[in-house]
PDB file of C-alpha atoms in Angstrom:
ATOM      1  CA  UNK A   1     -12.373  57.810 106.318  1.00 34.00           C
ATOM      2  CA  UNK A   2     -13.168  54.663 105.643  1.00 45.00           C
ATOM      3  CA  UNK A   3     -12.256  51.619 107.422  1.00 56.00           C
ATOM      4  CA  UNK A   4     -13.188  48.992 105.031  1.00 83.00           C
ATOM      5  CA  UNK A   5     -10.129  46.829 103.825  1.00 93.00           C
ATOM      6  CA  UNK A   6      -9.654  44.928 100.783  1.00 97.00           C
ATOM      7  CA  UNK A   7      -7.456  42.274 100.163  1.00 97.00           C
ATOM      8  CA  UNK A   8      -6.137  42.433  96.725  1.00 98.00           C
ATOM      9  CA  UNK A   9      -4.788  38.499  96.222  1.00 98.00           C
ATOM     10  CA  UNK A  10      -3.181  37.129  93.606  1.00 98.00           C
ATOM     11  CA  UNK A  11      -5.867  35.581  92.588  1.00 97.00           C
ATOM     12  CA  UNK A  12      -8.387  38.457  92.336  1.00 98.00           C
ATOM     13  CA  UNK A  13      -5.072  40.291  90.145  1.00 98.00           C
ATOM     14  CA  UNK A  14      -5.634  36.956  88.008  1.00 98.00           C
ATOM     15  CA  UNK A  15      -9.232  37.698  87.321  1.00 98.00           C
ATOM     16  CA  UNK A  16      -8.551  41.163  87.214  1.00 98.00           C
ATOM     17  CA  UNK A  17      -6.082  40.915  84.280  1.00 98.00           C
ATOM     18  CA  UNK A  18      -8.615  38.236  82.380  1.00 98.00           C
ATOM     19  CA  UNK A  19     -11.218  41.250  82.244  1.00 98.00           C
ATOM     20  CA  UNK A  20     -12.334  42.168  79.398  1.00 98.00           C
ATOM     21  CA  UNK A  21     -13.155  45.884  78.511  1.00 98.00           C
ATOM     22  CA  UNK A  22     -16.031  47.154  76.096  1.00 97.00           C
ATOM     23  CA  UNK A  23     -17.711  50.248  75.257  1.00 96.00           C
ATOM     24  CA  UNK A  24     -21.304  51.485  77.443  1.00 94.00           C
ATOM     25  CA  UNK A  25     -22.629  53.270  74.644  1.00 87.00           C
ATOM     26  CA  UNK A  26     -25.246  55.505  77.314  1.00 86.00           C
ATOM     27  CA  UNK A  27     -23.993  58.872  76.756  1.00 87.00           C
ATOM     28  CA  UNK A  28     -21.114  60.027  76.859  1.00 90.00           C
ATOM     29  CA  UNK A  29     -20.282  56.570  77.246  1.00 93.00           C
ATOM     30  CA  UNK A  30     -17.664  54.782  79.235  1.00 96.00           C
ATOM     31  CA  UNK A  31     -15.811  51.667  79.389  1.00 97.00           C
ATOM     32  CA  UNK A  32     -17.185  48.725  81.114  1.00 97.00           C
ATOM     33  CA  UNK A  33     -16.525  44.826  81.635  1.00 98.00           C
ATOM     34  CA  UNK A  34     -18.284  42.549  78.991  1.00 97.00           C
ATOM     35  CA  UNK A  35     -21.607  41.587  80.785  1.00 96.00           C
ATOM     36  CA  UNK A  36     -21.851  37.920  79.254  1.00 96.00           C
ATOM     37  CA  UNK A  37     -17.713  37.131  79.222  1.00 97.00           C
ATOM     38  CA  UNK A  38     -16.220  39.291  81.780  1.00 98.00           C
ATOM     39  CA  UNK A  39     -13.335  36.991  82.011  1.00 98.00           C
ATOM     40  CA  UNK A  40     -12.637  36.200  78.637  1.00 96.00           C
ATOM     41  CA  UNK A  41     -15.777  33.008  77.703  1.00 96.00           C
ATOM     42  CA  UNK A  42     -19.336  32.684  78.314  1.00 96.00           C
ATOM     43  CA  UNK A  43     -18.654  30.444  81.245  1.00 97.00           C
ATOM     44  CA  UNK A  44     -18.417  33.138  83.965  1.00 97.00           C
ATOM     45  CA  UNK A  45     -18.619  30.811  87.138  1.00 97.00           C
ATOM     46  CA  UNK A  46     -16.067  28.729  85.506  1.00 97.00           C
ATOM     47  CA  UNK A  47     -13.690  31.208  84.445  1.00 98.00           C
ATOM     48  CA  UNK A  48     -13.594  32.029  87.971  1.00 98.00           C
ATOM     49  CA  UNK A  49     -13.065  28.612  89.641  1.00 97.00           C
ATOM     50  CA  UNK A  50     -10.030  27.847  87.124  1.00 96.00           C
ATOM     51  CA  UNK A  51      -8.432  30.779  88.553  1.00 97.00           C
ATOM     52  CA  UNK A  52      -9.338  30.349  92.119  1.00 95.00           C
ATOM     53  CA  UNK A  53      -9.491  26.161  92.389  1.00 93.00           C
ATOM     54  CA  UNK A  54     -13.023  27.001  94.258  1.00 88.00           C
ATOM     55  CA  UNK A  55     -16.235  25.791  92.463  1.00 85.00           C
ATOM     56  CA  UNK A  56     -17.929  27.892  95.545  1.00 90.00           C
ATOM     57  CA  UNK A  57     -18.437  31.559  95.982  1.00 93.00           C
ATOM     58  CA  UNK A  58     -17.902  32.614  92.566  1.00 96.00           C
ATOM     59  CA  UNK A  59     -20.502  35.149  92.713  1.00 96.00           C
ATOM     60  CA  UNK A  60     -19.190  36.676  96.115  1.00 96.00           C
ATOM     61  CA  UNK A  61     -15.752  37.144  94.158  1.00 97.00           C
ATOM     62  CA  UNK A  62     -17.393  37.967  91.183  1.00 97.00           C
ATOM     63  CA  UNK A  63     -18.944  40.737  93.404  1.00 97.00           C
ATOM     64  CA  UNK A  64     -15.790  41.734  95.096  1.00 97.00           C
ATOM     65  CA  UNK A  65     -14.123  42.891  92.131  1.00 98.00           C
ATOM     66  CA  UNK A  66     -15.685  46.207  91.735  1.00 97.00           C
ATOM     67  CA  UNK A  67     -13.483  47.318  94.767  1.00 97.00           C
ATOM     68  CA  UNK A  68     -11.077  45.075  93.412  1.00 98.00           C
ATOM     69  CA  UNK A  69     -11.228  47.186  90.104  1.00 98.00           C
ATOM     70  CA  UNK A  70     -10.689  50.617  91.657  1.00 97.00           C
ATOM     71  CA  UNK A  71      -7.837  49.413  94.018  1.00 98.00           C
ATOM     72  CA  UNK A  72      -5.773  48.304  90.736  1.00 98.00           C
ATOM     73  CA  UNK A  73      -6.951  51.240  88.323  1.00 98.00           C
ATOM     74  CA  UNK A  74      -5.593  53.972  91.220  1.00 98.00           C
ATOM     75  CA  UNK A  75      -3.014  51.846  92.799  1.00 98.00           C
ATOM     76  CA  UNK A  76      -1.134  50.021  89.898  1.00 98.00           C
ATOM     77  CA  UNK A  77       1.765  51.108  87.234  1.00 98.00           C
ATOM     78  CA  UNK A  78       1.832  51.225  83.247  1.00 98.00           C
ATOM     79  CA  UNK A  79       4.828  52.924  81.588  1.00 97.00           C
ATOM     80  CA  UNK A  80       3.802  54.995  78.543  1.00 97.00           C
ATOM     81  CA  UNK A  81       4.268  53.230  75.254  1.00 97.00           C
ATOM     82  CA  UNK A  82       2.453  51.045  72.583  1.00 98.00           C
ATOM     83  CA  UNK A  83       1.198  47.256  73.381  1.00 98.00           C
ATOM     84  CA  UNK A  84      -0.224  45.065  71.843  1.00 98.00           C
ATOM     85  CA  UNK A  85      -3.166  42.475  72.817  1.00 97.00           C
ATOM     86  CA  UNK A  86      -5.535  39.769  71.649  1.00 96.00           C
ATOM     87  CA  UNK A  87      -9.075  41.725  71.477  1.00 97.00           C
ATOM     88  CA  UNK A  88     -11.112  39.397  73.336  1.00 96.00           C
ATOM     89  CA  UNK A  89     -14.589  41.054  71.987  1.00 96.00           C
ATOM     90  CA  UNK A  90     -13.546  39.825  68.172  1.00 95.00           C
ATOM     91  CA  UNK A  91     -15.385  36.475  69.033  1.00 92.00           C
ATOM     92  CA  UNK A  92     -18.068  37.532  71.283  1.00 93.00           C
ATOM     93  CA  UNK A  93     -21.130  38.639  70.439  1.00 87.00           C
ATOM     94  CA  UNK A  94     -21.126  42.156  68.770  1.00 84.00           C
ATOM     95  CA  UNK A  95     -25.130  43.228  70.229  1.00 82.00           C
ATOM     96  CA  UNK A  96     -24.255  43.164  73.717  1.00 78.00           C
ATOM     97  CA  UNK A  97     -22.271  46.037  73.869  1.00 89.00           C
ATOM     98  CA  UNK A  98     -20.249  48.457  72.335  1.00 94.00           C
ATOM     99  CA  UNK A  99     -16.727  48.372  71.070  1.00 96.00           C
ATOM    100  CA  UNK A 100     -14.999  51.358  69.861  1.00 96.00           C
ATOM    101  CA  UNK A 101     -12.861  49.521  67.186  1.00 96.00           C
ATOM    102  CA  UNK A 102     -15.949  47.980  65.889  1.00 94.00           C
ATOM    103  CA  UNK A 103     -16.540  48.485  62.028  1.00 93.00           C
ATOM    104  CA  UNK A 104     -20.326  49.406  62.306  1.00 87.00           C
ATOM    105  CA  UNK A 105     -20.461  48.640  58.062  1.00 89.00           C
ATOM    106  CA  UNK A 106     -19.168  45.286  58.329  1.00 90.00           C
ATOM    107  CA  UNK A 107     -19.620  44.409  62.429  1.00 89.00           C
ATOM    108  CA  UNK A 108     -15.884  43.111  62.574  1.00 92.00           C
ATOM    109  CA  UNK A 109     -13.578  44.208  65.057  1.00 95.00           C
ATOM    110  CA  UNK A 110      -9.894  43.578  65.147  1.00 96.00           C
ATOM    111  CA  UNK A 111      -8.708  40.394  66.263  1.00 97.00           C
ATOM    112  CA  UNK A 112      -4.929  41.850  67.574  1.00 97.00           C
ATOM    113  CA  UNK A 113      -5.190  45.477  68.854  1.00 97.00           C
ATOM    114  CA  UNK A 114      -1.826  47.659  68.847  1.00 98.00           C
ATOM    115  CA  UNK A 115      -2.244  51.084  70.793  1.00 98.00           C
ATOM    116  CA  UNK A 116      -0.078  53.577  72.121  1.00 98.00           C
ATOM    117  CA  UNK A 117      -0.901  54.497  75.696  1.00 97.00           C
ATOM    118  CA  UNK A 118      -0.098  58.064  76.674  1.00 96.00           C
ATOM    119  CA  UNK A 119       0.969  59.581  79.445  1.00 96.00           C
ATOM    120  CA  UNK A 120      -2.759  61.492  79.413  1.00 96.00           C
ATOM    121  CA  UNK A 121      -4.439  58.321  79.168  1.00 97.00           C
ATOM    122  CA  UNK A 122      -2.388  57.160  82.540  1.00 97.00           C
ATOM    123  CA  UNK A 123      -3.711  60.564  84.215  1.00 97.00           C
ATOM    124  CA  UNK A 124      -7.386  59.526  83.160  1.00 98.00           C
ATOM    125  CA  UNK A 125      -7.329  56.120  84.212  1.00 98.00           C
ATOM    126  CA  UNK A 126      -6.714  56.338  88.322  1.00 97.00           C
ATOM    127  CA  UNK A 127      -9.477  58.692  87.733  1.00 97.00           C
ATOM    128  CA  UNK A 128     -12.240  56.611  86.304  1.00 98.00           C
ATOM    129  CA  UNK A 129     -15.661  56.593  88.651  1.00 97.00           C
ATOM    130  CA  UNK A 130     -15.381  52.698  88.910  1.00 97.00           C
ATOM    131  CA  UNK A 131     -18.683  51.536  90.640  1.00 96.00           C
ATOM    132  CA  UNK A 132     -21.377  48.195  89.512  1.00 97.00           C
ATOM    133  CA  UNK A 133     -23.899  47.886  86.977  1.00 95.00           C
ATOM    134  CA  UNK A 134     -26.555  46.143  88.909  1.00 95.00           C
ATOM    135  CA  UNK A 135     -28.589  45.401  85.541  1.00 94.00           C
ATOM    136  CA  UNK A 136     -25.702  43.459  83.953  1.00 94.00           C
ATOM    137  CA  UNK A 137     -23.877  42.294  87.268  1.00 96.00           C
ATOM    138  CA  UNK A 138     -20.618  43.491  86.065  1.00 97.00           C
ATOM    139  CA  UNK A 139     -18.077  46.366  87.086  1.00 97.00           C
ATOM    140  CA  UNK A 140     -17.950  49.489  85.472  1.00 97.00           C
ATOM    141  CA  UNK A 141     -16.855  52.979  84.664  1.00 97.00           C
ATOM    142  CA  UNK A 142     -20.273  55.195  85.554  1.00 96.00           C
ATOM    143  CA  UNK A 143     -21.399  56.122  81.632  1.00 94.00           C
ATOM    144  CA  UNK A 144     -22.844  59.726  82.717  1.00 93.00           C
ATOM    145  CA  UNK A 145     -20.294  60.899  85.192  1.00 94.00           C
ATOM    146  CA  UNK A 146     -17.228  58.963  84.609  1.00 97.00           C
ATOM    147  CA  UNK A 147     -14.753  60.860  86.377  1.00 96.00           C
ATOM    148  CA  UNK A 148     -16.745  61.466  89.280  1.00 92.00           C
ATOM    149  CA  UNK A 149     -17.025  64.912  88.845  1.00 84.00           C
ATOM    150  CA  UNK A 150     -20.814  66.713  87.800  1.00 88.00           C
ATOM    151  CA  UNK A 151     -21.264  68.760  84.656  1.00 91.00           C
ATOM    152  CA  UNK A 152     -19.525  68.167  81.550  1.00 93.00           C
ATOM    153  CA  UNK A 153     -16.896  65.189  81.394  1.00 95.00           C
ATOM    154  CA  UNK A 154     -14.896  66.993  79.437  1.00 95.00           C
ATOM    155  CA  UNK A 155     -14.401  69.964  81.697  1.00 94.00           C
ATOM    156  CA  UNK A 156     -13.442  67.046  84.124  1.00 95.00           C
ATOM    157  CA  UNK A 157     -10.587  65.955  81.807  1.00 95.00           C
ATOM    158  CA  UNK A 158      -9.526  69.182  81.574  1.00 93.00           C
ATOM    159  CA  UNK A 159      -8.613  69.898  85.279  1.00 93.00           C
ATOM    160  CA  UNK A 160      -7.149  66.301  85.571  1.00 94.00           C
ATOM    161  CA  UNK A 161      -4.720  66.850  82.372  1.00 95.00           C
ATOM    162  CA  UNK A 162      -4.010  70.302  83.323  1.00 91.00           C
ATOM    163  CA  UNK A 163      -0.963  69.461  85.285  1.00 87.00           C
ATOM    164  CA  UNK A 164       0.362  66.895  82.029  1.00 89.00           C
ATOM    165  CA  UNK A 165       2.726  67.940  80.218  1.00 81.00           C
ATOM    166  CA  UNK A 166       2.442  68.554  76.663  1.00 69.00           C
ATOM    167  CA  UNK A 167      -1.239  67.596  76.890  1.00 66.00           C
ATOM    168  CA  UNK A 168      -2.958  70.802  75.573  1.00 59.00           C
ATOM    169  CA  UNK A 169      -0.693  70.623  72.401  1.00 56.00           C
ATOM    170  CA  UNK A 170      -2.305  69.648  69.401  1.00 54.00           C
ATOM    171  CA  UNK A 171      -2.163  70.936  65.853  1.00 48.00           C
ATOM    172  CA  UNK A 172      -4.788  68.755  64.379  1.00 53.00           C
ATOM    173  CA  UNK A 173      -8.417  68.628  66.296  1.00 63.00           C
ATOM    174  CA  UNK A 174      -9.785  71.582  68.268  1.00 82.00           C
ATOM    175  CA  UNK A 175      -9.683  70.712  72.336  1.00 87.00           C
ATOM    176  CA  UNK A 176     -13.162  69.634  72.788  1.00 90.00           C
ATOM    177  CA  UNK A 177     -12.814  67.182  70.080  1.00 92.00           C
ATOM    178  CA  UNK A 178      -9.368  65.605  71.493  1.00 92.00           C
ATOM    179  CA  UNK A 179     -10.827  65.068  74.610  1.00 94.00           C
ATOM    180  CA  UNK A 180     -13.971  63.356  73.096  1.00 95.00           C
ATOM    181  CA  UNK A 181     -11.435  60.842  71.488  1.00 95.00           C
ATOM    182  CA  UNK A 182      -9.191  60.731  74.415  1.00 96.00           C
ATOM    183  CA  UNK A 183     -12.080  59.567  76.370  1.00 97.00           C
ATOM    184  CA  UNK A 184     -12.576  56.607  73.894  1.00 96.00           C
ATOM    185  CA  UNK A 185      -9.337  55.586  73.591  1.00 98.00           C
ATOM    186  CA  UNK A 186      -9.644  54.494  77.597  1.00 98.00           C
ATOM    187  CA  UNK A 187     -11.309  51.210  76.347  1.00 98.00           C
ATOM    188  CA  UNK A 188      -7.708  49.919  75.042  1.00 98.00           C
ATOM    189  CA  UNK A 189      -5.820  52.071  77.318  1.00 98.00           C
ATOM    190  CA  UNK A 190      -7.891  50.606  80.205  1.00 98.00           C
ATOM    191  CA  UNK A 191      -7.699  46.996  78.826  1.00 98.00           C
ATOM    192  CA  UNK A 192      -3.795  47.312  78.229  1.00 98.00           C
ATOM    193  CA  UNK A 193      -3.858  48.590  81.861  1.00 98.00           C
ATOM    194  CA  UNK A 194      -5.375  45.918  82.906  1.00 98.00           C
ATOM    195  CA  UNK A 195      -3.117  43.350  81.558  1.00 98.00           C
ATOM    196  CA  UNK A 196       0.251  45.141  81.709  1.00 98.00           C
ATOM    197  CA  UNK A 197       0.377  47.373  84.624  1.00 98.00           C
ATOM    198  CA  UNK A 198       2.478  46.440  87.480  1.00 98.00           C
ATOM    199  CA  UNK A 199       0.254  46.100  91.203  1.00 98.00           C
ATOM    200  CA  UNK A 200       1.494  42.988  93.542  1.00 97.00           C
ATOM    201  CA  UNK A 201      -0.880  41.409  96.249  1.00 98.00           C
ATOM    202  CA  UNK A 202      -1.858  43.327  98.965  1.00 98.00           C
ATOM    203  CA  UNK A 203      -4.313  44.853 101.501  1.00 98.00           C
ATOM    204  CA  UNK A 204      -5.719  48.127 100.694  1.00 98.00           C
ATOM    205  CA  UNK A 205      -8.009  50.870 102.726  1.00 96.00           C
ATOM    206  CA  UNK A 206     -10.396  53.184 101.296  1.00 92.00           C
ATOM    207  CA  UNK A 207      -9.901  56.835 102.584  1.00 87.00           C
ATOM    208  CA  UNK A 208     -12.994  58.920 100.986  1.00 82.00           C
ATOM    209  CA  UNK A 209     -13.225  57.965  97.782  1.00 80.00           C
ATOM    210  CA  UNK A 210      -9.489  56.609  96.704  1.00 92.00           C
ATOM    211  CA  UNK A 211      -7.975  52.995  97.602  1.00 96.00           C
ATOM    212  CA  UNK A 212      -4.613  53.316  99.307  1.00 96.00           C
ATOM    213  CA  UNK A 213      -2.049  50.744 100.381  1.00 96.00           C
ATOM    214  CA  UNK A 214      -2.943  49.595 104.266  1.00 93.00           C
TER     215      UNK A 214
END
């Protein structure tokens, strides 16, 4: 165990909620905060201060919201049902990174999203192997092994949606190809999450790998 502690404030659940969520197209791909806007506009630094009344340290708490990620993806609360949001990647630019509503004939993406979040996609998301990409100097879901788990990702899903009910039924797509979708669908499931899910201010401690309330 771990005795590193993380305050969760309100204002880190601020900036958390002003993420936005796009596509890492490495394979198998995984969702990841916009490198450029990853709080909505180009001015990261600024973004940052508006929410925080600082115009210091906004790269420490840039930084501290990798931890900050994981402690509201496995600590916070989303009923199942469909949402709707403003799709923050409709006026950014499409080339530096991926978006899974993105029409790759035309290069336009939807400017209002509407998507039903599943109970599966609530079992996925505490799940997600949050950690930073030091390249882009944002948080994000690790693109090769996002679960955590080695092997196949899909064999990962599996064991985590085992215990869901109802989540092996499908009549339409074979199982391999339901979890390939499912596992796309976490961009708006995770971005809905983000904005929607219920987590209040707090300090949190990390025992092995999971965030739990101090």
């Amino acid at each position: 165990m771990s005795d590193a502690v993380y305050d969760l404030s309100l204002e880190r659940i601020a900036l958390i909620r002003r993420m936005v969520v796009a596509w890492d197209g490495a394979e198998p791909g995984a969702p990841t905060i916009h490198p450029a806007a990853p709080y909505g506009s180009l001015d990261r630094d600024g973004d940052i201060a508006n929410v925080t009344g600082d115009d210091e340290g906004a790269e420490e708490e840039h930084r501290s919201l990798e931890d900050g990620l994981a402690v509201f993806v496995q600590n916070g609360q989303l009923k199942p049902g469909r949402y709707q949001y403003h799709n923050g990647l409709a006026k950014l630019d499409p080339g530096a990174v991926g978006d899974v509503f993105r029409d790759a004939a035309t290069g336009e993406t939807p400017d209002v999203i509407t998507f039903a979040v599943t109970p599966e996609h609530l079992a996925l998301i505490p799940q997600l192997n949050i950690g930073w990409n030091a390249e882009q100097g944002v948080p994000r879901v690790d693109p090769e092994r996002p679960y955590g788990a080695d092997g196949a990702y899909t064999a990962a899903m599996k064991r985590l949606l085992a215990a869901v009910p109802g989540a092996a039924a499908n009549d339409d797509e074979d199982a391999e190809t339901r979890l390939v979708r499912l596992h796309r669908e976490l961009q708006p499931a995770l971005q809905i999450f983000l904005r929607y899910a219920d987590l209040g201010p707090g300090d949190f401690r990390r025992a092995v790998e999971r965030w739990l309330p101090a």
